[in-house]
Coordinates of C-alpha atoms and ligand atoms in Angstrom, one line a residue:
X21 CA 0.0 0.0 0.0
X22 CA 1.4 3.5 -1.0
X23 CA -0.3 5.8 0.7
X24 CA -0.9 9.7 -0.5
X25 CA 1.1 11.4 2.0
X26 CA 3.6 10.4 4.4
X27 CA 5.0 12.8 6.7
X28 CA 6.8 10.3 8.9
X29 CA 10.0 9.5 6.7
X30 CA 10.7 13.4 6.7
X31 CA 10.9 13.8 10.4
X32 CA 12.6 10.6 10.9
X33 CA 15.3 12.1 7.9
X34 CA 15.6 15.0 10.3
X35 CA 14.2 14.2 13.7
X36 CA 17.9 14.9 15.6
X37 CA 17.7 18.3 14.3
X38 CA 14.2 18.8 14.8
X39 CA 14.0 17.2 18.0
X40 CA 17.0 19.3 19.3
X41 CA 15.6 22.9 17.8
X42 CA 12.2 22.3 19.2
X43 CA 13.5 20.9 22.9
X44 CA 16.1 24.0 22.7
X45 CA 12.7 26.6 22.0
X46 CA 10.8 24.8 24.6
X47 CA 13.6 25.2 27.1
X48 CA 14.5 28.6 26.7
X49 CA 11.4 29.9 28.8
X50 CA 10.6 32.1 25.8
X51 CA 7.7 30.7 23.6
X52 CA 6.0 34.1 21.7
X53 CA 8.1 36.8 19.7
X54 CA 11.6 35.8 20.6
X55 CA 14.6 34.5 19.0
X56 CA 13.6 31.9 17.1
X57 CA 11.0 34.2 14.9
X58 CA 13.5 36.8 14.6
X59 CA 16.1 34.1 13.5
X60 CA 13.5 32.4 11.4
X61 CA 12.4 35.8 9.9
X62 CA 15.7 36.9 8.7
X63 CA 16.5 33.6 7.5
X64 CA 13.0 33.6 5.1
X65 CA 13.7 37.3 4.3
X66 CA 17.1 36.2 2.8
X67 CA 16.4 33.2 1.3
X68 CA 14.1 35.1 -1.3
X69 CA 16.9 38.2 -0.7
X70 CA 13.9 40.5 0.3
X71 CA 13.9 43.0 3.1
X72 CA 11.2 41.6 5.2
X73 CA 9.5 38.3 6.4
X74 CA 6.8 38.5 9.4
X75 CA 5.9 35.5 10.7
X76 CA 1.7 34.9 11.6
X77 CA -0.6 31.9 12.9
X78 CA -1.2 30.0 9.2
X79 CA -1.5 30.3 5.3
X80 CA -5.0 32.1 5.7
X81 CA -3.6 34.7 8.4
X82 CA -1.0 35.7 6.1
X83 CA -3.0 36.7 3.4
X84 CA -5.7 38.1 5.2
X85 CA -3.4 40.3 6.9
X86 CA -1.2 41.4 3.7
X87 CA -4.5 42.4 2.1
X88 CA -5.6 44.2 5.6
X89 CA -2.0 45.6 5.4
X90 CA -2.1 47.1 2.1
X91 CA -5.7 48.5 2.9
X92 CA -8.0 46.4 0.7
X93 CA -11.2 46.5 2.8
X94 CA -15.2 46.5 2.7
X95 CA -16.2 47.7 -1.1
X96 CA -12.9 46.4 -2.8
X97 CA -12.5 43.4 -5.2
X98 CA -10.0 41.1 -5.3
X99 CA -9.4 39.5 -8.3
X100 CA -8.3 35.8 -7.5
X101 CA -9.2 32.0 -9.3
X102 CA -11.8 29.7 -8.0
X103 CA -9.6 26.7 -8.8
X104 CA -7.6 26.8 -5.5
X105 CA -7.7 25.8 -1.6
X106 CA -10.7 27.3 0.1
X107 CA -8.7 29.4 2.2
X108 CA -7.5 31.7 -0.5
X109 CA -11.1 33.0 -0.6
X110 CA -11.8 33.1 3.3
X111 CA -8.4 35.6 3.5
X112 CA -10.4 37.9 1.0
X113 CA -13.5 38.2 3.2
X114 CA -12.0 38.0 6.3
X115 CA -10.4 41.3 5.0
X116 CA -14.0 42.3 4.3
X117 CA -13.2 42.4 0.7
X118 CA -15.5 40.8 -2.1
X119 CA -13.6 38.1 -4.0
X120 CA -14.0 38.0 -8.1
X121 CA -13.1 34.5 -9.0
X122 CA -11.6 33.9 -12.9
X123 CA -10.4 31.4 -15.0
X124 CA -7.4 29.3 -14.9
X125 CA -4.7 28.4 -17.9
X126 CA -5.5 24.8 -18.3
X127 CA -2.1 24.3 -18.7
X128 CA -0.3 25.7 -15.5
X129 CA -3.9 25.6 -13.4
X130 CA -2.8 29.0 -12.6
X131 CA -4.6 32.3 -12.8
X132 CA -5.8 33.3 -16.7
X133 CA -4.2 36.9 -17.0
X134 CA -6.4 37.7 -20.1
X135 CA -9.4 37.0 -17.7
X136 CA -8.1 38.4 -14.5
X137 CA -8.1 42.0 -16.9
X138 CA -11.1 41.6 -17.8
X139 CA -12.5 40.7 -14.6
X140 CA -11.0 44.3 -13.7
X141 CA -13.2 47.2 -12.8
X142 CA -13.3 50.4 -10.9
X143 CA -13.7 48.8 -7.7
X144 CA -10.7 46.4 -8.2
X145 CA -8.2 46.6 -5.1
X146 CA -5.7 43.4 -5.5
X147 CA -4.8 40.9 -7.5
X148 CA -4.5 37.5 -5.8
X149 CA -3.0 34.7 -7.8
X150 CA -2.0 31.7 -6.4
X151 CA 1.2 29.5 -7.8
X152 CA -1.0 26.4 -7.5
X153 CA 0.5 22.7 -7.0
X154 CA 4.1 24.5 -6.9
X155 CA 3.7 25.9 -10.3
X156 CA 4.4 29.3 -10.9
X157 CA 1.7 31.6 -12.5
X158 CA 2.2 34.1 -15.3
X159 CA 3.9 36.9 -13.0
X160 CA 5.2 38.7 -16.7
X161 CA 1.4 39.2 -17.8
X162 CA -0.2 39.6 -14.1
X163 CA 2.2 42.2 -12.3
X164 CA 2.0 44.1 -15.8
X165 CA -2.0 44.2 -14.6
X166 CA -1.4 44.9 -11.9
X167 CA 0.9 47.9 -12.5
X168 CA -0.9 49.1 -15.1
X169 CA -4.3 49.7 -13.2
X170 CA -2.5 50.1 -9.7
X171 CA -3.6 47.2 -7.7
X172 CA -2.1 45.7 -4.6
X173 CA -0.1 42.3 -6.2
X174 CA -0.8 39.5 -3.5
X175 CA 1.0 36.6 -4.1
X176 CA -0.3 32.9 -2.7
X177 CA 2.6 31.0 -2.7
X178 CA 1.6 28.4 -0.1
X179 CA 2.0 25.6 -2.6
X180 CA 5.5 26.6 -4.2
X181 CA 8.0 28.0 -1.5
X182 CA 11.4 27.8 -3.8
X183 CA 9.2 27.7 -7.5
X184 CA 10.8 30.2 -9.4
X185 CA 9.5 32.2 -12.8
X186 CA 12.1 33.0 -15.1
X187 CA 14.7 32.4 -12.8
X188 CA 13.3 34.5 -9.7
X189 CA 11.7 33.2 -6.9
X190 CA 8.1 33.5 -6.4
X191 CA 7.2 35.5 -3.7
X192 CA 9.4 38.6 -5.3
X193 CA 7.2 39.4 -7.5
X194 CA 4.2 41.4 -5.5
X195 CA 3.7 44.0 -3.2
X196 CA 3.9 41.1 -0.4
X197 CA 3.3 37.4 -1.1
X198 CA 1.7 35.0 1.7
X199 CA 3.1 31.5 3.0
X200 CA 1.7 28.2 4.6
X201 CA 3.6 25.9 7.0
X202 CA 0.7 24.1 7.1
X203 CA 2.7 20.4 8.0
X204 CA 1.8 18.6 4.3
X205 CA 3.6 21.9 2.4
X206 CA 7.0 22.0 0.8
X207 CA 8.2 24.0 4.0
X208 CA 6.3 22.7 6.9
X209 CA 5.5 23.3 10.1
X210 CA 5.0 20.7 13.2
X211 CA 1.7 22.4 13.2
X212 CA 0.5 25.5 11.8
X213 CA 2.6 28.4 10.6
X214 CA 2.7 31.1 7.7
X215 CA 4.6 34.3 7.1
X216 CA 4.2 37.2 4.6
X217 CA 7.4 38.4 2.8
X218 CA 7.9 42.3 0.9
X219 CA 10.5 44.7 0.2
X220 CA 8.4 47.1 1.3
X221 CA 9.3 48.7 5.1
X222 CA 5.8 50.4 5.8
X223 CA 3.6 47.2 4.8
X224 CA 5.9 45.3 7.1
X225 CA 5.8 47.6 10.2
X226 CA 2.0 47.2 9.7
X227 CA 1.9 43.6 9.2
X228 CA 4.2 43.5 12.6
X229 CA 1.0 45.7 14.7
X230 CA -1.7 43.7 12.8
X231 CA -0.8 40.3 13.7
X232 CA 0.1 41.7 17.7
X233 CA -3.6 43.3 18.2
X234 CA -2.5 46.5 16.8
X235 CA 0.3 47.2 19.0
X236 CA 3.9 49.1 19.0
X237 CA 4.5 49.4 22.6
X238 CA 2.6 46.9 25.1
X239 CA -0.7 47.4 25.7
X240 CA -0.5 50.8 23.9
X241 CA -2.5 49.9 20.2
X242 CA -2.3 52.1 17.1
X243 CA -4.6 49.9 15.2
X244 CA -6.8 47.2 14.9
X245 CA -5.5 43.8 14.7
X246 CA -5.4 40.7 16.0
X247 CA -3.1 37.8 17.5
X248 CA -1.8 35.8 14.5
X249 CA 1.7 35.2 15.6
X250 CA 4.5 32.8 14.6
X251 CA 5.3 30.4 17.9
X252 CA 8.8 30.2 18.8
X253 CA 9.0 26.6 18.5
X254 CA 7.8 26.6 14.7
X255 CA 10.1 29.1 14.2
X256 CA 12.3 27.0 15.3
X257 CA 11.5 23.7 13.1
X258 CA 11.1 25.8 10.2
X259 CA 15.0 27.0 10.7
X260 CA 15.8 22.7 10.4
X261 CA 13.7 22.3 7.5
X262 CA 14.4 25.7 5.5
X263 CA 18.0 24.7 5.5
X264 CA 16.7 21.4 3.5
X265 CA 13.9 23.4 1.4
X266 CA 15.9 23.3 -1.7
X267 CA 17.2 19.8 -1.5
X268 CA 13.6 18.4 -1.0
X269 CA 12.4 20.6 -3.8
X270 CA 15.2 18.6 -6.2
X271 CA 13.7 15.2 -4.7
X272 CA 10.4 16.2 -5.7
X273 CA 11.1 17.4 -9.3
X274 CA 13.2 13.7 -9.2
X275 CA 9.9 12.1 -8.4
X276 CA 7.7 13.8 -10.7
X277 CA 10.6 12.9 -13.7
X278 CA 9.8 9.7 -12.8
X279 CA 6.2 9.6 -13.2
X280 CA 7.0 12.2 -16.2
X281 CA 8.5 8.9 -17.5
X282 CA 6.6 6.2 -16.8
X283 CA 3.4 7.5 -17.2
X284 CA 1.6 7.6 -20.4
X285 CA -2.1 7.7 -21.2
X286 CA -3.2 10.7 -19.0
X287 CA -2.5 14.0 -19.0
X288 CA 0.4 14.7 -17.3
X289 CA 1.6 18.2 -15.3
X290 CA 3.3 20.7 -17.5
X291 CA 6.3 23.2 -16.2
X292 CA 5.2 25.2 -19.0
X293 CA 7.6 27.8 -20.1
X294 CA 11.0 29.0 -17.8
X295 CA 9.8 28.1 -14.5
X296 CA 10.8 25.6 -11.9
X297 CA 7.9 24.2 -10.7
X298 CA 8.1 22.6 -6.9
X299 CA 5.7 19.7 -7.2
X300 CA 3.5 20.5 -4.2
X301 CA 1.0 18.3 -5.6
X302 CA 1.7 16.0 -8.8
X303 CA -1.6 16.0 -10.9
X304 CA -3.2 14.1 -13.6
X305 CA -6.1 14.6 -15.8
X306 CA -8.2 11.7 -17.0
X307 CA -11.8 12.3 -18.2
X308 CA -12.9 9.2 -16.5
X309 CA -11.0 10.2 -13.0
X310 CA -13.8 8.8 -10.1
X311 CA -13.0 5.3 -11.7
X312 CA -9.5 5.8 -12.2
X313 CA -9.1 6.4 -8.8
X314 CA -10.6 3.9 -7.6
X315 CA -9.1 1.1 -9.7
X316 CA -5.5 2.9 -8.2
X317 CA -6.5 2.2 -4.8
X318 CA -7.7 -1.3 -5.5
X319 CA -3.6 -1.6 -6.6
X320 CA -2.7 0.0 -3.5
X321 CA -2.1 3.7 -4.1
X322 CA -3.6 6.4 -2.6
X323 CA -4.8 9.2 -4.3
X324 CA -6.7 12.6 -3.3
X325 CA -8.4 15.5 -5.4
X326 CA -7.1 18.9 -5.4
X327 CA -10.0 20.3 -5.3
X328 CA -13.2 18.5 -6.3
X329 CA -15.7 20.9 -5.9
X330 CA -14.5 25.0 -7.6
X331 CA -15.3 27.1 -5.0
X332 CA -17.6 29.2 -7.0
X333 CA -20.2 26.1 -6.9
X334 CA -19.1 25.5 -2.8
X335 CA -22.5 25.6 -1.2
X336 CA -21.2 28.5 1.3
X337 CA -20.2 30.4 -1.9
X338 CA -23.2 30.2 -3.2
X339 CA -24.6 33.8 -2.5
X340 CA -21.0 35.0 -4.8
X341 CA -23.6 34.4 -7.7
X342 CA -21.9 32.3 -10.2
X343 CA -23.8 29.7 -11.5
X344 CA -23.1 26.6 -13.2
X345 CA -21.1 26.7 -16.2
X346 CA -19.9 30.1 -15.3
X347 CA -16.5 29.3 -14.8
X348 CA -16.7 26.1 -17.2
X349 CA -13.1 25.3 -17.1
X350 CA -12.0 25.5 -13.8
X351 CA -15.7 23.3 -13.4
X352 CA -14.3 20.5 -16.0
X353 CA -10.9 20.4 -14.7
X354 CA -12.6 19.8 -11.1
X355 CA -13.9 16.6 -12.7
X356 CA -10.8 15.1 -14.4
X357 CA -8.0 16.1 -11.9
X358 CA -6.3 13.4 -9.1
X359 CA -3.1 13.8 -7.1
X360 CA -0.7 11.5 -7.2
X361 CA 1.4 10.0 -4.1
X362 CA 4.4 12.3 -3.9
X363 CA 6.3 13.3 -1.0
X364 CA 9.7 13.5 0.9
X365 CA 10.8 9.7 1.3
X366 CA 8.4 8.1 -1.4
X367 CA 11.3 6.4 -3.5
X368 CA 11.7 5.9 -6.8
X369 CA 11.2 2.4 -6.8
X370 CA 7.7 3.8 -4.7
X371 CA 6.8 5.9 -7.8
X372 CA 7.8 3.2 -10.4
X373 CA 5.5 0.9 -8.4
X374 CA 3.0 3.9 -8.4
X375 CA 3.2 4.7 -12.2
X376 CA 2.7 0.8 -13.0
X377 CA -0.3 0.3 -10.7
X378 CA -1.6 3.6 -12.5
X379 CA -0.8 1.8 -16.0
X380 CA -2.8 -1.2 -14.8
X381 CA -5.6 1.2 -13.5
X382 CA -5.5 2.9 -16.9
X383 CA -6.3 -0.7 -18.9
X384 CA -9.1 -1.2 -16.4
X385 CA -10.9 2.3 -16.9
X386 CA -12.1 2.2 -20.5
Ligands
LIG25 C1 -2.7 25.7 2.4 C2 -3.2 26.9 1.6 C3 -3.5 28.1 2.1 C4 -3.8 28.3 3.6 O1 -2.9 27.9 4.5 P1 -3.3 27.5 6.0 O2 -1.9 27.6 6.6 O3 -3.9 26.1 6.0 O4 -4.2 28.6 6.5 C5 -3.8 29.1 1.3 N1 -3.8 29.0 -0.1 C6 -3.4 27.8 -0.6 C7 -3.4 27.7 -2.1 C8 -3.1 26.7 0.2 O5 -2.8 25.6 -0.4

């Protein structure tokens, strides 16, 4: 049986580090705001050579709050895709922004940039794409949108810490760009984490009072905010495992050359143009996917769907307005796409054994 996701063989690969960072945070009688963040922060900061990281609770947080930060609010749109993790859209209304939701490139399952402009009207305030499954997304075509009708650029990169576009890292490319730690992402957490990078000294100092109920000096508040904050023993895993963040991406690229390889029969994932995609998730398209999957897990593989239902047709979403067939590619793609098993310490005997189970499954599903 090879199961979806592992995360077992990664901490064993690093548990003496790990173990010893997280006993030395626990010990040091310092657990919120210390060392460890401000180690942590500087060491994210330079990693994508920016000026500023500021850690906060989890993935959501740290969009929520760059938006809040760069003072998108009640009345403003955010332009964003419906084809991504839910929590893309909660961050937009927990900003008390409305999100507009367009197409994706079928391709790269990243945001369309020729219907992001023309989702764009006076009431525009950000631009939200989201580098989804560790691909990058068309950062030439959507910061020239941006700049050209001045919106706040908003990067998710919470599936592609280390993806780069044309050689840069995403992340680099917006205003401010928001990360996950949530455990199961390229950079991971023992528990829940995120941070929001920028270059940009004033969003940071706000993003520092947001995510510390709005204050400078204790107990005196200059805004409104909230507690989002990094723990200090995250901060201090995340040191262990952004040291290996690099490394781990190369392991996954090695896996999904495998399956590159062996596969054959459904459509595979595309790095299309200069980018180095990160492999968060390793997808497949098959127009008869519900029966695909489940001859795979008679074989003994796991699989899971990222994301079954769009969020535009989410019942909680359902007051947005979009009907069906309004986004009708993002709403076919939901049908045909399945994730394949790949993770740190799947070998690639695992994914040999994965891409002939998925052959076998393929023979079966006619
Ligand atoms: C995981 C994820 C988030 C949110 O992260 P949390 O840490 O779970 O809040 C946001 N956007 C995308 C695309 C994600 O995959």
């Amino acid at each position: 049986m090879i199961p979806f996701n592992d995360l077992k063989p990664l901490h064993n690969l690093l548990a003496d580090e790990l173990n010893a960072a997280a006993l030395r945070a626990l010990n040091s009688g310092w657990y919120i705001l210390g060392p460890e963040l401000a180690a942590f922060e500087a060491e994210f900061a330079a990693y994508h050579g920016v000026a500023h990281a500021v850690g906060v609770a989890n993935g959501t947080d740290a969009i929520e709050l760059a938006l809040r930060a760069g003072e998108v609010g009640p009345g403003d749109e955010v332009i964003t895709v419906s084809h991504t993790a839910v929590p893309t859209v909660c961050a937009v209304e927990r900003a008390g922004a409305t999100p507009v939701l367009v197409e994706i490139n079928p391709d790269t399952y990243t945001m369309d940039a020729a219907a992001a402009r023309a989702a764009v009207t006076p009431r525009t305030k950000a631009l939200l794409p989201v580098h989804l499954y560790g691909h990058p997304a068309d950062m030439d075509a959507l910061a020239a949108l941006a700049a050209q009708h001045n919106l706040l650029l908003v990067e998710d990169c919470a599936q592609a810490h280390g993806a780069r576009w044309r050689g840069r890292l995403v992340g680099t490319f917006g205003h401010m760009a928001a990360f996950s730690f949530y455990p199961t992402k390229n950079l991971g957490a023992a528990g829940d984490g995120g941070a929001v990078i920028t270059n940009d000294a004033q969003l940071a100092e706000r993003l520092r009072l947001l995510r510390n109920y709005g204050q400078r000096v204790r107990y005196h508040n200059v805004m409104r905010g909230v507690n989002s904050r990094l723990d200090e023993v995250q901060a201090a895993v995340l040191r262990v495992k952004l040291a290996h963040l690099d490394a781990h991406n190369a392991q996954r690229r090695a896996l999904a050359a495998v399956y590159d390889r062996e596969l054959a029969g459904v459509m595979l994932p595309r790095a299309v143009g200069d980018v180095e995609h990160v492999y968060h998730l390793y997808v497949v398209r098959h127009p008869q996917r519900d029966r695909f999957m489940e001859a795979l897990k008679a074989h003994g593989v796991g699989t899971l769907i990222h994301y079954p239902v769009p969020i535009h047709r989410q019942e909680a979403y359902a007051d947005l307005g979009y009907g069906p067939g309004s986004l009708p590619l993002t709403e076919r793609i939901a049908q045909e796409i399945v994730s394949l098993p790949l993770y740190i310490g799947l070998t690639a005997h695992d994914a040999e054994t994965v891409a002939a189970a998925a052959r076998q499954a393929l023979a079966e599903t006619v």
